[in-house]
Short mmCIF file of N, CA and C in Angstrom, two decimals:
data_model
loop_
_atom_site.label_atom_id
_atom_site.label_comp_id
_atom_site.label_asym_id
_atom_site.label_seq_id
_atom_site.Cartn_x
_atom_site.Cartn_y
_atom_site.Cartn_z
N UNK F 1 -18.86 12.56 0.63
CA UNK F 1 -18.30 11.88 -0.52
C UNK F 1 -18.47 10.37 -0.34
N UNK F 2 -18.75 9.57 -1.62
CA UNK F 2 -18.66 8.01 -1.48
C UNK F 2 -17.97 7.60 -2.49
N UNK F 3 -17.71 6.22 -2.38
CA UNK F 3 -16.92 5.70 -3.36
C UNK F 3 -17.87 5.58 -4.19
N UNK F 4 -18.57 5.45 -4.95
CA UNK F 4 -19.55 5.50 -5.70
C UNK F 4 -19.30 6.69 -6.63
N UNK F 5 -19.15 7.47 -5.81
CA UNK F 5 -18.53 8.80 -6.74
C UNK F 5 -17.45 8.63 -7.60
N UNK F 6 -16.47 7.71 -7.73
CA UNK F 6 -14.80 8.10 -7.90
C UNK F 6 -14.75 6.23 -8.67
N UNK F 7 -15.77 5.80 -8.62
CA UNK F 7 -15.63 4.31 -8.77
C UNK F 7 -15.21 4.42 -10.83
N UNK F 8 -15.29 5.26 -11.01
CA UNK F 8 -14.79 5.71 -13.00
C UNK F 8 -13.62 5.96 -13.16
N UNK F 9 -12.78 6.66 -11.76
CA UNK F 9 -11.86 7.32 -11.95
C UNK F 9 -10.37 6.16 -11.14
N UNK F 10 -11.21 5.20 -10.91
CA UNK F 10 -10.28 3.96 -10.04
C UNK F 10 -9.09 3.12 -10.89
N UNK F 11 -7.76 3.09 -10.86
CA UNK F 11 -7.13 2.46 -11.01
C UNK F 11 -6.79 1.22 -10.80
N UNK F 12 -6.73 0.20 -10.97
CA UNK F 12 -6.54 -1.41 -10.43
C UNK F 12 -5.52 -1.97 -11.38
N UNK F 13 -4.34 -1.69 -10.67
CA UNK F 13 -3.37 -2.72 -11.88
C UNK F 13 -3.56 -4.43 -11.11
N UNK F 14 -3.31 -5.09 -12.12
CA UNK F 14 -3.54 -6.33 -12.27
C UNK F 14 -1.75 -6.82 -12.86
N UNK F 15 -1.26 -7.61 -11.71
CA UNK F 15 0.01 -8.11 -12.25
C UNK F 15 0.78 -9.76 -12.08
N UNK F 16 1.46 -10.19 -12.43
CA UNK F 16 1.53 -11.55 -12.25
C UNK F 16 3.64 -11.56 -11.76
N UNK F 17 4.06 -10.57 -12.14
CA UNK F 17 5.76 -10.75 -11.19
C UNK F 17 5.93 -9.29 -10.50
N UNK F 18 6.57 -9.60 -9.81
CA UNK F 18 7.30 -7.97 -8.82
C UNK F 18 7.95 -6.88 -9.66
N UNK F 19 8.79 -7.40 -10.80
CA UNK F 19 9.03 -6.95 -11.44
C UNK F 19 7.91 -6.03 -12.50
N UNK F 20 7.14 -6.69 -12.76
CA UNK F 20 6.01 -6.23 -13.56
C UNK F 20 5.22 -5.12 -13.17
N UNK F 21 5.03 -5.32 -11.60
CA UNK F 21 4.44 -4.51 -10.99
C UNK F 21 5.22 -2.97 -10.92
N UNK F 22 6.05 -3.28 -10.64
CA UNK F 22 7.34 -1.88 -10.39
C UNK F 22 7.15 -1.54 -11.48
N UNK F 23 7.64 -1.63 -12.57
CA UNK F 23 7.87 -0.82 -14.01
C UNK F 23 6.14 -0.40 -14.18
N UNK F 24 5.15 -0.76 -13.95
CA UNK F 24 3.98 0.00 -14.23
C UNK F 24 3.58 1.18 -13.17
N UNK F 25 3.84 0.74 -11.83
CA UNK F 25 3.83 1.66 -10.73
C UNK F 25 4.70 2.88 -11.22
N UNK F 26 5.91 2.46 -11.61
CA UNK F 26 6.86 3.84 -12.13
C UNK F 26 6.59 4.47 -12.93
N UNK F 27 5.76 4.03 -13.92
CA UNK F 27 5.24 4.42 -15.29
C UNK F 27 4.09 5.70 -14.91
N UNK F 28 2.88 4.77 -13.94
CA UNK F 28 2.16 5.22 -13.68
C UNK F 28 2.45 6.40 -13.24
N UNK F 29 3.68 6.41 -11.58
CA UNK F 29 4.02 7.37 -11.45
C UNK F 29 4.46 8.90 -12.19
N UNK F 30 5.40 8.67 -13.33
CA UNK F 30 5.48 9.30 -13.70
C UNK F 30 4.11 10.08 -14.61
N UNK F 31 3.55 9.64 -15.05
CA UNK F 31 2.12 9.46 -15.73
C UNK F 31 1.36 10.44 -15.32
N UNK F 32 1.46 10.35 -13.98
CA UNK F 32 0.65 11.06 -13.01
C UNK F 32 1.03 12.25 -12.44
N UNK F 33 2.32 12.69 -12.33
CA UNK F 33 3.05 13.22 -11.33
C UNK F 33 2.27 15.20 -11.93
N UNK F 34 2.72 15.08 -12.81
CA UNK F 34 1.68 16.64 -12.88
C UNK F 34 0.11 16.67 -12.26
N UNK F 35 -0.63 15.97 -12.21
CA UNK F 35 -1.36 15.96 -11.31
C UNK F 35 -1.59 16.05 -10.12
N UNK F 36 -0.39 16.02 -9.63
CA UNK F 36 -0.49 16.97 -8.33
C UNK F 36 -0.79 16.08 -7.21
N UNK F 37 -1.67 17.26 -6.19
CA UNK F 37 -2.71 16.94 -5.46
C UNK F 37 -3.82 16.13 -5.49
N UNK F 38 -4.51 16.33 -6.97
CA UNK F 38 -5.49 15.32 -7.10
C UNK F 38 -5.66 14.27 -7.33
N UNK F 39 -4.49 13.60 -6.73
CA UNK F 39 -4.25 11.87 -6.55
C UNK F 39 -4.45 11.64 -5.68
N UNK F 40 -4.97 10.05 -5.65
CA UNK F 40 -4.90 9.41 -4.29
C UNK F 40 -4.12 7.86 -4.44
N UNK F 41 -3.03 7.68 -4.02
CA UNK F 41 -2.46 6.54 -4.18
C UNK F 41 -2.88 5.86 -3.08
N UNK F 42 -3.38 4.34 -3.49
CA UNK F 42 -3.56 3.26 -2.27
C UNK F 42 -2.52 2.35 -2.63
N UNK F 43 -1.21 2.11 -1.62
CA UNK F 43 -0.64 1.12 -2.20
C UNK F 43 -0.63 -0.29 -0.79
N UNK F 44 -1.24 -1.50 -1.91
CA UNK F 44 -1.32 -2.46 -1.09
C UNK F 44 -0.65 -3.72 -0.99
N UNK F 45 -0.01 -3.51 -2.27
CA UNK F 45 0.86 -4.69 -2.40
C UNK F 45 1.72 -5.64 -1.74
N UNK F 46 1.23 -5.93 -0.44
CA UNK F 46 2.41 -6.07 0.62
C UNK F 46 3.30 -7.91 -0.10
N UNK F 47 2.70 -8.22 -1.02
CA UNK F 47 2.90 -10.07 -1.43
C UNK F 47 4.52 -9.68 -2.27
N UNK F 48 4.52 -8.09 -2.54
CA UNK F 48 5.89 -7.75 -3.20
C UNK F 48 7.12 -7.33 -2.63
N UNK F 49 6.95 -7.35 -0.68
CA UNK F 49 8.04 -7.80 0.08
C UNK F 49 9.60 -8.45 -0.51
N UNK F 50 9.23 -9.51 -1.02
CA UNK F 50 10.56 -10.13 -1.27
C UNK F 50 10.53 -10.85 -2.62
N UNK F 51 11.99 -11.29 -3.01
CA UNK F 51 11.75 -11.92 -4.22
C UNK F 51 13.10 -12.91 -4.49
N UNK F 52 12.95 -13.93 -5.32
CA UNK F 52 13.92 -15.14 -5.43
C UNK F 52 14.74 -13.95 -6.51
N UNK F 53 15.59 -13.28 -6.46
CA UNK F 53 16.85 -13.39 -7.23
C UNK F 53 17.03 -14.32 -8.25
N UNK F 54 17.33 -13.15 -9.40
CA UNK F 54 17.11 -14.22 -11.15
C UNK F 54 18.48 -15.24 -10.76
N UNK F 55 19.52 -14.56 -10.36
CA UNK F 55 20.95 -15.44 -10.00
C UNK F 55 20.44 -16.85 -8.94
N UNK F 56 19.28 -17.24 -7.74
CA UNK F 56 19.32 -17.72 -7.35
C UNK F 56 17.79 -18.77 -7.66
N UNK F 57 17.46 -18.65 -9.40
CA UNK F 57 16.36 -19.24 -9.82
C UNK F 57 17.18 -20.53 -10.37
N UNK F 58 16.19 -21.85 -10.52
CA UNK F 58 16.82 -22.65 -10.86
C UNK F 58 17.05 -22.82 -12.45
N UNK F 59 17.86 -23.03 -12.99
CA UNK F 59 18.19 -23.09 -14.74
C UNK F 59 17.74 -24.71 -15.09
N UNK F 60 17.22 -25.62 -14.29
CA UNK F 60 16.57 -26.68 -15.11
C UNK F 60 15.51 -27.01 -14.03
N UNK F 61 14.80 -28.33 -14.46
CA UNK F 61 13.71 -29.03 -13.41
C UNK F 61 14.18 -28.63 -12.13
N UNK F 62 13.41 -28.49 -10.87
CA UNK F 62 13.95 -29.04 -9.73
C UNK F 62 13.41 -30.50 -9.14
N UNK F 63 14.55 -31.66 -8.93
CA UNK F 63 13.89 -32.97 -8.29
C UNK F 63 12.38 -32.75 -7.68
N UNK F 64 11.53 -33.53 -7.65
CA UNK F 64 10.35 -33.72 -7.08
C UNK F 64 10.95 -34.60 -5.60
N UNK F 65 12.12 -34.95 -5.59
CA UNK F 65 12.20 -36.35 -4.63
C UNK F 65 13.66 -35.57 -3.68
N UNK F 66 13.98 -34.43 -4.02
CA UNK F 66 15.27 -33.57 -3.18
C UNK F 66 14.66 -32.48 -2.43
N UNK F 67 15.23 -32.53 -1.36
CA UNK F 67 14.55 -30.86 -0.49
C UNK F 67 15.01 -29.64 -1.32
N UNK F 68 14.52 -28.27 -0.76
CA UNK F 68 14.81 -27.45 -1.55
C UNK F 68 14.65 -26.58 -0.59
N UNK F 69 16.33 -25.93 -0.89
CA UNK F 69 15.90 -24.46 -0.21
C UNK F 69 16.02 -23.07 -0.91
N UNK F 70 15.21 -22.06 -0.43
CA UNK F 70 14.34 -20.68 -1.03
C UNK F 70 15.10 -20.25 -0.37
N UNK F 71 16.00 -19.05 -0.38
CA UNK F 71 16.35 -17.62 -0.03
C UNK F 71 15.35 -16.39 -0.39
N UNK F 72 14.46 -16.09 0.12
CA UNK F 72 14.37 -14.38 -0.48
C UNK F 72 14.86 -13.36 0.29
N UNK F 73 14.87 -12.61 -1.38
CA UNK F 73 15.66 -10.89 -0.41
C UNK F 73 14.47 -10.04 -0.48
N UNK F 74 14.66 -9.05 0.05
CA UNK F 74 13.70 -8.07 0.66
C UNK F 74 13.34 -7.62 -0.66
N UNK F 75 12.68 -7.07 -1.47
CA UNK F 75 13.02 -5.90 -3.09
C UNK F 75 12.39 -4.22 -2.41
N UNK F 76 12.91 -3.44 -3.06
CA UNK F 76 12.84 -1.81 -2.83
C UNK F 76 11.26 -1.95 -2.61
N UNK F 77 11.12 -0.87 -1.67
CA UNK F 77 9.67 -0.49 -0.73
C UNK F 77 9.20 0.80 -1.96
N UNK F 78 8.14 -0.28 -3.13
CA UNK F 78 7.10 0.70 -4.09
C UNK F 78 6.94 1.94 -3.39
N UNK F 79 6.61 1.62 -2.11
CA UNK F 79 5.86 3.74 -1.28
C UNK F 79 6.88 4.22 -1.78
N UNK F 80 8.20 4.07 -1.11
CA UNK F 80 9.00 4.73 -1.58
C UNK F 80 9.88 5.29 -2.69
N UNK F 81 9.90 4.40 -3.48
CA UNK F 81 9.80 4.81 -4.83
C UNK F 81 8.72 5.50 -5.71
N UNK F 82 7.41 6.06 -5.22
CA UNK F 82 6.51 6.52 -6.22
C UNK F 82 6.70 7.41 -4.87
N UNK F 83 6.75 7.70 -4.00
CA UNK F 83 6.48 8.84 -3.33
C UNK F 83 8.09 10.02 -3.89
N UNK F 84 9.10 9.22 -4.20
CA UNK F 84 10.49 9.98 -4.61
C UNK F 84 9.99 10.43 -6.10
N UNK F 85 8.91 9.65 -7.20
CA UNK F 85 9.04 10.22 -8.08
C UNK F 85 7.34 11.21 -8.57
N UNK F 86 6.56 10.94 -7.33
CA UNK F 86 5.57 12.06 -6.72
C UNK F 86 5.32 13.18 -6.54
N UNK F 87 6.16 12.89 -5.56
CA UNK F 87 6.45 14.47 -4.68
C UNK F 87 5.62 14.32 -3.52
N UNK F 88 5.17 15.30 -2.93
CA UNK F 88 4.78 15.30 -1.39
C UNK F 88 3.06 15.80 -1.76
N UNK F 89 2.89 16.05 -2.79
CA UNK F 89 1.28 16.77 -2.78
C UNK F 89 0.34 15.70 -3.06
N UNK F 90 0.46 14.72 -3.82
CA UNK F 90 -0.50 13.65 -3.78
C UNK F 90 -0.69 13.10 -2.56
N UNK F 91 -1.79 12.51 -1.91
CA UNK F 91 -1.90 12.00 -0.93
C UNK F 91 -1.99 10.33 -1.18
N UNK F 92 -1.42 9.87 0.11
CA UNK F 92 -0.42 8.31 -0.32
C UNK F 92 -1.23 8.09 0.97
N UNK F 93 -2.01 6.56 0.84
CA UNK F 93 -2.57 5.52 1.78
C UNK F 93 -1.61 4.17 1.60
N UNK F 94 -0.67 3.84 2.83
CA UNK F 94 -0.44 2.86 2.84
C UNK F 94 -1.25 1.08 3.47
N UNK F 95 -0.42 0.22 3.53
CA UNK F 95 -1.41 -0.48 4.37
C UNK F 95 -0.23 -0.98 5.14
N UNK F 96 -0.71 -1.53 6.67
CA UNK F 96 0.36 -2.36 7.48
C UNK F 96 -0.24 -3.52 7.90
N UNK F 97 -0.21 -4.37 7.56
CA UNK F 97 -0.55 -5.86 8.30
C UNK F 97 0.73 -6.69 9.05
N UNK F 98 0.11 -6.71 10.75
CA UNK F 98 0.84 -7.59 11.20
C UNK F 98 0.18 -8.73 11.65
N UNK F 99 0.86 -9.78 12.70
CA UNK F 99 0.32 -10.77 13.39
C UNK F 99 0.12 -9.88 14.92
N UNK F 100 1.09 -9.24 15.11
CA UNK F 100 1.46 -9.09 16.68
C UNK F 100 0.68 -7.42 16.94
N UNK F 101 -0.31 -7.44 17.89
CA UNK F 101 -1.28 -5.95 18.36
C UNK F 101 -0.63 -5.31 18.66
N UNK F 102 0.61 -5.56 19.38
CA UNK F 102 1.52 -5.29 20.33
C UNK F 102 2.36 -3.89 19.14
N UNK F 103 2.41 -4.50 18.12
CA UNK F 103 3.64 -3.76 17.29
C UNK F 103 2.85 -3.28 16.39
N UNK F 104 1.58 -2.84 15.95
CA UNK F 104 0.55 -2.79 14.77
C UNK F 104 1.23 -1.11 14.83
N UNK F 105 0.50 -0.95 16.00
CA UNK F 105 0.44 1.30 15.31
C UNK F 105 2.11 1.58 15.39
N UNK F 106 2.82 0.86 16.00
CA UNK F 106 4.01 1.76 16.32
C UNK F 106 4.67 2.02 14.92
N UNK F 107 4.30 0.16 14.09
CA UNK F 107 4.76 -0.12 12.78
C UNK F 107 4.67 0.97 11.82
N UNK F 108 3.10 1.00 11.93
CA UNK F 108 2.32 1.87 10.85
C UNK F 108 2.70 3.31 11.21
N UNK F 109 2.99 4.02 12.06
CA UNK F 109 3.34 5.25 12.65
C UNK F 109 4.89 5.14 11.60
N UNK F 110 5.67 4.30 11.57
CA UNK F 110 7.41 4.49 10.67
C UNK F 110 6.33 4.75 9.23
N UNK F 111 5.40 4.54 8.72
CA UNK F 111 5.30 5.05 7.24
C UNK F 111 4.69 6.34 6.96
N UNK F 112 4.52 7.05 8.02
CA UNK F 112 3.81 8.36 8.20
C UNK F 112 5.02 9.29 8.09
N UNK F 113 6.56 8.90 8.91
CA UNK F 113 7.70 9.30 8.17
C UNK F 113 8.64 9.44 6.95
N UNK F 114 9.53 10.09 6.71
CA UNK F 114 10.26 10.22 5.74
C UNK F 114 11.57 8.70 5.56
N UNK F 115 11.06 8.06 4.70
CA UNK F 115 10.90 8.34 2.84
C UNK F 115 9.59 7.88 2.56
N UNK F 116 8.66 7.65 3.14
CA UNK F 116 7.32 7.19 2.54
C UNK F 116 6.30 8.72 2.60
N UNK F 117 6.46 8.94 3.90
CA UNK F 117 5.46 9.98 4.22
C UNK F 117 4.30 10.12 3.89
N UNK F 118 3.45 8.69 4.25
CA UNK F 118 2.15 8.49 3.86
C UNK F 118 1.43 9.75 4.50
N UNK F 119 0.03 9.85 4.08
CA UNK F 119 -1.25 10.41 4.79
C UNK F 119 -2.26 9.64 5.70
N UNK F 120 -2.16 8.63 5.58
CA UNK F 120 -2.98 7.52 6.08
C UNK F 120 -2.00 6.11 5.73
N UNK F 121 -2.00 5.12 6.84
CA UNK F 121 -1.81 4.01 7.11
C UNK F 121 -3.13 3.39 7.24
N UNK F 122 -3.90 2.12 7.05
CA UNK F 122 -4.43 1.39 7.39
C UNK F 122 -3.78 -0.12 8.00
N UNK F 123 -3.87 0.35 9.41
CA UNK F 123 -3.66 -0.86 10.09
C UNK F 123 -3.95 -2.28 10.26
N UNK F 124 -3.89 -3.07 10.10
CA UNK F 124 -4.71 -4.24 10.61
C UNK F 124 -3.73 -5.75 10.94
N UNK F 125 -4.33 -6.14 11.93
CA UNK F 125 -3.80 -7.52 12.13
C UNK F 125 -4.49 -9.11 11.46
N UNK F 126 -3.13 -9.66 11.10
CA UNK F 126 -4.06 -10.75 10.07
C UNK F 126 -5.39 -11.08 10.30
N UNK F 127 -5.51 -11.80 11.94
CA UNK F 127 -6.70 -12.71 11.59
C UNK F 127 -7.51 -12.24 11.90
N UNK F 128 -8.33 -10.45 11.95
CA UNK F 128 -8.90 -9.83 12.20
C UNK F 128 -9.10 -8.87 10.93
N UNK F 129 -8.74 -9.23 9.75
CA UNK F 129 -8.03 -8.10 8.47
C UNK F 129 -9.15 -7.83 7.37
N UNK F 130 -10.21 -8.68 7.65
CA UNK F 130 -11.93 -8.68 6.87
C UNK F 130 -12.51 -7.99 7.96
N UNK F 131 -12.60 -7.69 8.88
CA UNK F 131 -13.79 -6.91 9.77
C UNK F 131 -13.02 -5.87 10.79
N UNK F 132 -11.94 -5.53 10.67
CA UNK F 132 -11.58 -4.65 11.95
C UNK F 132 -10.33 -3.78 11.57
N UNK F 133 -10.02 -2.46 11.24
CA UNK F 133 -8.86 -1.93 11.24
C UNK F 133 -8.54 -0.44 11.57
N UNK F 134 -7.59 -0.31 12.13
CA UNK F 134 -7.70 0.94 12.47
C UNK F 134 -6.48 2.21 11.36
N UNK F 135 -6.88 3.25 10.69
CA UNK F 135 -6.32 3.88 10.14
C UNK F 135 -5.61 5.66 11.08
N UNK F 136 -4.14 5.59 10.76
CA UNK F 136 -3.25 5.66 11.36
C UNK F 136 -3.09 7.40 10.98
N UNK F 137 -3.47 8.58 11.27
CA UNK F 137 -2.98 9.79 10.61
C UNK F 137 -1.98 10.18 10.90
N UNK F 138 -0.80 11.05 10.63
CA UNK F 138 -0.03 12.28 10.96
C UNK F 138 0.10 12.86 11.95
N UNK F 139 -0.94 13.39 12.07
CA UNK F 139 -1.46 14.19 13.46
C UNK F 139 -1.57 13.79 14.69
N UNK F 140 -1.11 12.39 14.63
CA UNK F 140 -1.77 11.12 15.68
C UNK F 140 -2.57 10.67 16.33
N UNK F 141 -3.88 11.55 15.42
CA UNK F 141 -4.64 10.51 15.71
C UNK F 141 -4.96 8.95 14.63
N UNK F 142 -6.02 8.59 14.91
CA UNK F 142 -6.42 7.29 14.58
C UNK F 142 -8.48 6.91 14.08
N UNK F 143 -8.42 6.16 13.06
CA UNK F 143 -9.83 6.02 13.55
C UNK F 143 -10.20 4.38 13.45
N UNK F 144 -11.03 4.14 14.36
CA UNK F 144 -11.04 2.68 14.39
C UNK F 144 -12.31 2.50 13.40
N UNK F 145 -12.15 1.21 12.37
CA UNK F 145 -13.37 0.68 11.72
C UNK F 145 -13.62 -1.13 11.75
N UNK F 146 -14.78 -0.80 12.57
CA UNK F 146 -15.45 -2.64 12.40
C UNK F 146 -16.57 -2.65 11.90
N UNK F 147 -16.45 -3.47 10.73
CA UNK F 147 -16.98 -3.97 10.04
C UNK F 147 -16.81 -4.95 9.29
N UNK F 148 -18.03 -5.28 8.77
CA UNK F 148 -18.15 -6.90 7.59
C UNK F 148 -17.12 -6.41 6.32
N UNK F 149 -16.71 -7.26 5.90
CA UNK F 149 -16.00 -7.18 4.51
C UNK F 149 -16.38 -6.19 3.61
N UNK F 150 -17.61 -6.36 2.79
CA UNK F 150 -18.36 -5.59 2.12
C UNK F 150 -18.20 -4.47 2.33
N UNK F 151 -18.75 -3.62 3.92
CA UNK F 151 -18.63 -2.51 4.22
C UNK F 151 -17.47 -1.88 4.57
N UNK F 152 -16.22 -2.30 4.87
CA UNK F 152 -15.36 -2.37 5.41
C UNK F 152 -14.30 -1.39 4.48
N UNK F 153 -14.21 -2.07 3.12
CA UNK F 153 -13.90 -1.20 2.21
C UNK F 153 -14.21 0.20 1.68
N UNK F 154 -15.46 0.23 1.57
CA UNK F 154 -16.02 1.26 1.58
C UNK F 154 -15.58 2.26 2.56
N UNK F 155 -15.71 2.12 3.91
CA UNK F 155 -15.78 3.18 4.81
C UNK F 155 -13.78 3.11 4.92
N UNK F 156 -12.90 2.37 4.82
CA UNK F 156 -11.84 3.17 4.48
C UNK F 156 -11.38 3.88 3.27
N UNK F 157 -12.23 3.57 2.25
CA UNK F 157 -12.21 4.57 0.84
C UNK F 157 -13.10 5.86 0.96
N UNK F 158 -13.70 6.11 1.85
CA UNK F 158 -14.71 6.86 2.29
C UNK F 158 -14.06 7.72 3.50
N UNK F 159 -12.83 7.48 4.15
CA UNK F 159 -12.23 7.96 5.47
C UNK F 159 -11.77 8.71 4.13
N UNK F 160 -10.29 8.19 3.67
CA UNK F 160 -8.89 8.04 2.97
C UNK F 160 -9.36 9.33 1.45
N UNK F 161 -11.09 9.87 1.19
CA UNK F 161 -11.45 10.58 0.48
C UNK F 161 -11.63 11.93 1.40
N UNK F 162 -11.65 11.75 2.95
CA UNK F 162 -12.23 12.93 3.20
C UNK F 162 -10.40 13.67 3.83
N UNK F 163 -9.28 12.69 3.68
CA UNK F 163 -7.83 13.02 4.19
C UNK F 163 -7.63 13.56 2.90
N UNK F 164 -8.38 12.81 1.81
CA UNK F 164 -7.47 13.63 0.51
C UNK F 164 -8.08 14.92 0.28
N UNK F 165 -9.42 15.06 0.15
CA UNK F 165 -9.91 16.54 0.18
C UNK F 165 -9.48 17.55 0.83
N UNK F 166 -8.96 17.22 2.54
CA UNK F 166 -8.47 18.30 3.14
C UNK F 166 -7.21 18.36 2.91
N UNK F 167 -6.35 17.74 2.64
CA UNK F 167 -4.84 18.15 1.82
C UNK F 167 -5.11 18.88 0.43
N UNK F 168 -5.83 18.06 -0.06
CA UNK F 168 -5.80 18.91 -1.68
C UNK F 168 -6.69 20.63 -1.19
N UNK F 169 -7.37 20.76 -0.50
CA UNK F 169 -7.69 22.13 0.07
C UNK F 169 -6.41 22.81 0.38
N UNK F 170 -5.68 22.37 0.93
CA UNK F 170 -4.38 22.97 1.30
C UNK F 170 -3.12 23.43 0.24
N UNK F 171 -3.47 22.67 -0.61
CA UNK F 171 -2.16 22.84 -1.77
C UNK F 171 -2.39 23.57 -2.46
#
């Protein structure tokens, strides 16, 4: 199988707030959810971590000439919310990016558990995150991929097709 194959059938939401993103993810979710098995969710969104609280936005200018301080709070983990309104038969690719090698698989190993219960993690550490990552299974194993940018994608859309075939065989 290649991505080449499935490149018609690709989803790409395009969003500009956290908020925005969620209500289409849910949408989608639901959208989708009779379909079963023959999904493949990639969720990568990691920039939707946290968010300024409408209560802690500012209601006029802020000085150009005063410091300023940002609070963010964490907002609800998308996996887990489209995997609760899913179910367990679609197969779910997360991603984990850290700084630290030290903590990469152990990280990515907590989303292979329950409430996410991915099929695949793709690992990677920032400043290595264009040419090198290793994807994380269930089963424990792992497969390592280095490569250039270009190719890079490919061959984890190309792994993450041959995890979904053998689950959707199973269901």
């Amino acid at each position: 199988m290649d991505l080449s194959d499935y490149k018609d059938k690709l989803v790409v939401l395009k969003f500009r707030t956290m908020w925005e993103y969620r209500n289409v993810i849910e949408q989608l979710s639901h959208d989708t959810k009779h379909l079963g098995a023959n999904v493949i969710w990639f969720l990568t969104a990691a920039v939707m971590d946290f968010e300024i609280p409408d209560a802690q936005m500012p209601q006029n200018k802020v000085p150009s000439n005063a410091p300023m301080n940002i609070t963010l709070m964490p907002t609800p983990k998308i996996r887990n919310i489209v995997r609760g309104i899913i179910g367990k038969a679609p197969t779910m690719c997360c991603f984990k990016l850290e700084t630290d090698p030290n903590v990469l698989i152990q990280r990515a190993k907590v989303l292979l558990d329950e409430p996410t219960m991915a099929d695949a993690v793709v690992a990677n550490i920032l400043d290595q995150r264009y040419d090198r990552v290793e994807i994380v299974f269930p089963d424990s194993t792992s497969k390592k991929i280095d490569a250039k940018k270009e190719s890079i994608e490919k061959e984890i859309v190309d792994a993450l097709i041959q995890v979904h075939h053998r689950k959707a065989s199973r269901c």
